[in-house]
Coordinates of C-alpha atoms in Angstrom, one line a residue:
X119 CA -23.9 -68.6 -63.0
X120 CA -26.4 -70.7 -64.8
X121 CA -29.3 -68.7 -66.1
X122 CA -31.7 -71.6 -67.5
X123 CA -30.5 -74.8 -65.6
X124 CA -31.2 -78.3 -67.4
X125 CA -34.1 -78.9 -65.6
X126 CA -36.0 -75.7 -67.1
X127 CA -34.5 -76.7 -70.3
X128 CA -35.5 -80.2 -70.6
X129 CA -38.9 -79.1 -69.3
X130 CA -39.2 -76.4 -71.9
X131 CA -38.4 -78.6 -74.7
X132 CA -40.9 -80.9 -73.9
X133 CA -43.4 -78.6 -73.7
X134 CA -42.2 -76.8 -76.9
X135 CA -43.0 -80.3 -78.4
X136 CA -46.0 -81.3 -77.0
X137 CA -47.6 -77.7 -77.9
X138 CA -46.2 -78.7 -81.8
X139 CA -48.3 -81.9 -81.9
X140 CA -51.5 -81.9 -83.4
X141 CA -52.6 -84.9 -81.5
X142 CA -54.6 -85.2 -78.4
X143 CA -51.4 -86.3 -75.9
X144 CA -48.0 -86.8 -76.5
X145 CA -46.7 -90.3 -74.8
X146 CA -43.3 -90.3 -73.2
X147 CA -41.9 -92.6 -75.2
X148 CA -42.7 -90.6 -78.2
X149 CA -40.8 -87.3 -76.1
X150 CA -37.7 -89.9 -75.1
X151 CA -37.5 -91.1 -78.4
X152 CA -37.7 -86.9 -80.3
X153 CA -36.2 -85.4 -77.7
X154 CA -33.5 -87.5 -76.0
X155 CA -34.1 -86.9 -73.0
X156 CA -33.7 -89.8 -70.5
X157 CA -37.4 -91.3 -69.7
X158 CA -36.9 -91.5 -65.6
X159 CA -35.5 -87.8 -65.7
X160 CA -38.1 -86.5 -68.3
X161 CA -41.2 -88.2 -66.2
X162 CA -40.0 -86.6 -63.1
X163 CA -39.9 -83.1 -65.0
X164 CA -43.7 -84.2 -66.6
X165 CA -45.1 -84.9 -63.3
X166 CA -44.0 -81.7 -61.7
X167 CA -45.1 -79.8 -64.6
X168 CA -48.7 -81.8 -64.0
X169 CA -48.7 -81.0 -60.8
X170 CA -48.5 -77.1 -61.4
X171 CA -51.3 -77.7 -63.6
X172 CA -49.2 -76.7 -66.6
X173 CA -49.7 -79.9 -67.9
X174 CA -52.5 -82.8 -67.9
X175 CA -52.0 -86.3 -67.8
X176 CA -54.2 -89.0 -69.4
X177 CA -53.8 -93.0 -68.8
X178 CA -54.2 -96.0 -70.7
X179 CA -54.5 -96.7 -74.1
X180 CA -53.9 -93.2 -76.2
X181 CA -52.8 -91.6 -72.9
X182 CA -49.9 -89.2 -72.4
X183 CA -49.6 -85.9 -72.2
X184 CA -51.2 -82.1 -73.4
X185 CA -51.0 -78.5 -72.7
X186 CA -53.2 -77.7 -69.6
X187 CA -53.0 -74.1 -70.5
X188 CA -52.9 -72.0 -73.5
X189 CA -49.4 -71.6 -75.0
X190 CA -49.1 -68.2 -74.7
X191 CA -49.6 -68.5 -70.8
X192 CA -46.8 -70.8 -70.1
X193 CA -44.0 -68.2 -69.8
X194 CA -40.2 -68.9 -69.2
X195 CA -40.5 -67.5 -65.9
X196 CA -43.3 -69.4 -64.8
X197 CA -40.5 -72.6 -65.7
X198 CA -37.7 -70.8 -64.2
X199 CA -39.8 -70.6 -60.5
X200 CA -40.7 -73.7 -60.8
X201 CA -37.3 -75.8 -61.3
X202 CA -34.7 -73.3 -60.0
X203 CA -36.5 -70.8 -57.8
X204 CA -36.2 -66.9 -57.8
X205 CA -33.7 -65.2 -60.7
X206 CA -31.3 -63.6 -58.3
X207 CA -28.0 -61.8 -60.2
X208 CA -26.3 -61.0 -56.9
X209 CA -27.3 -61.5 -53.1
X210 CA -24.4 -59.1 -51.9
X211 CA -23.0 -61.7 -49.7
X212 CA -19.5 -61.0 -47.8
X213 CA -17.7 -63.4 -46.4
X214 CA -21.4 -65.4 -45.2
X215 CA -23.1 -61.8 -44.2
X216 CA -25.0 -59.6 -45.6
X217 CA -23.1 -56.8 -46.7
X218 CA -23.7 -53.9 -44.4
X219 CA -24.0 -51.2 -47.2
X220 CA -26.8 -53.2 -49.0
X221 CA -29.3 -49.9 -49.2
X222 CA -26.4 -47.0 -50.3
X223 CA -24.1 -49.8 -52.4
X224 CA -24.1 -48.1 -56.4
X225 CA -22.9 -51.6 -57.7
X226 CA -26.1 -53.1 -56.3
X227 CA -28.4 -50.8 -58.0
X228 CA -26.6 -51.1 -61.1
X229 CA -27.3 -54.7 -60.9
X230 CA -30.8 -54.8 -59.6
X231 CA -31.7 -52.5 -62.8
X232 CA -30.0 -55.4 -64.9
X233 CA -32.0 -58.2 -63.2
X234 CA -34.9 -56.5 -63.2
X235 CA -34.4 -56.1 -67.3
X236 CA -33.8 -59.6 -67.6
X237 CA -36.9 -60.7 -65.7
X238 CA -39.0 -58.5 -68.1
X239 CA -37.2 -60.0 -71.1
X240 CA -37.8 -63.8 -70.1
X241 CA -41.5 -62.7 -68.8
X242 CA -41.9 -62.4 -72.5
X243 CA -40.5 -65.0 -73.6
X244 CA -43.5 -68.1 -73.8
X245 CA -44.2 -71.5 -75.2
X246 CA -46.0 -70.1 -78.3
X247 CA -43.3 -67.6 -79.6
X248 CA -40.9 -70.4 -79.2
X249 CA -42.9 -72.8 -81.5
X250 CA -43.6 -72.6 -84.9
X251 CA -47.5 -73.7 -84.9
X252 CA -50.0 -72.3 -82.2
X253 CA -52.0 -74.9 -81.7
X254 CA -55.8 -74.6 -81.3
X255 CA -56.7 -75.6 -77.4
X256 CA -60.0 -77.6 -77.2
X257 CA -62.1 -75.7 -74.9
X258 CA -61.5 -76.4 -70.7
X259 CA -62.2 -80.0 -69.6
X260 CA -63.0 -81.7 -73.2
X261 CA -60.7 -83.9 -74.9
X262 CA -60.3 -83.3 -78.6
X263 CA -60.5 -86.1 -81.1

């Protein structure tokens, strides 16, 4: 089981690193080239993350990418539903059914306390306390210089 799949991690570095920049957007070559991530597979990640308004695009000349939210907003989980879907530890699946003692089954509340721990640790986890500079957002809709 894969707790934080490549996707989520590529998509969290680059995000790490765009909120360390004190530029107005980071280009994707710039992110290829610091972050070695291969350009076709970090634009796809990019444009998703644009397209869950996580991130804003600009084009042309200067154009690339910044933080469409406040770093301390963009948490791990938010990244985690995006690329992979729900955490889920178990689904108590038995031979391709749902196991019949789902409600009265110890081993599945044991396990349900456990997930429900980790969701509140990675909740807390977010793109500022992973970064070593907060960056100052320019307020909604204008473009810093």
């Amino acid at each position: 089981m894969k707790l934080i799949t490549r996707n989520t991690d590529y998509a969290l570095r680059a995000l790490c690193y765009i909120a360390e920049q004190e530029k107005d957007s980071v280009s994707v070559p710039e992110m290829v080239a610091a972050l070695h991530i291969p350009r076709p597979f970090l634009r796809k990640l990019l444009q998703t993350l644009s397209a869950e308004g996580i991130l804003q695009s600009f084009k042309g000349q200067g154009g690339g990418f910044t933080l469409a939210k406040d770093p301390e907003q963009i948490r791990l989980t938010e990244l985690i539903r995006i690329f992979q879907g729900t955490v889920e530890l178990n689904e108590c699946i038995f031979k391709r059914k749902v196991c019949p003692n789902r409600a009265t089954c110890r081993l599945k509340r044991e396990i349900d306390a456990i997930e429900k721990d980790v969701l509140r640790r990675l909740s807390a986890i977010n793109i500022a306390s992973l970064t070593a500079h907060r960056r100052i957002r320019p307020k909604e809709g204008v473009r810093a210089r």
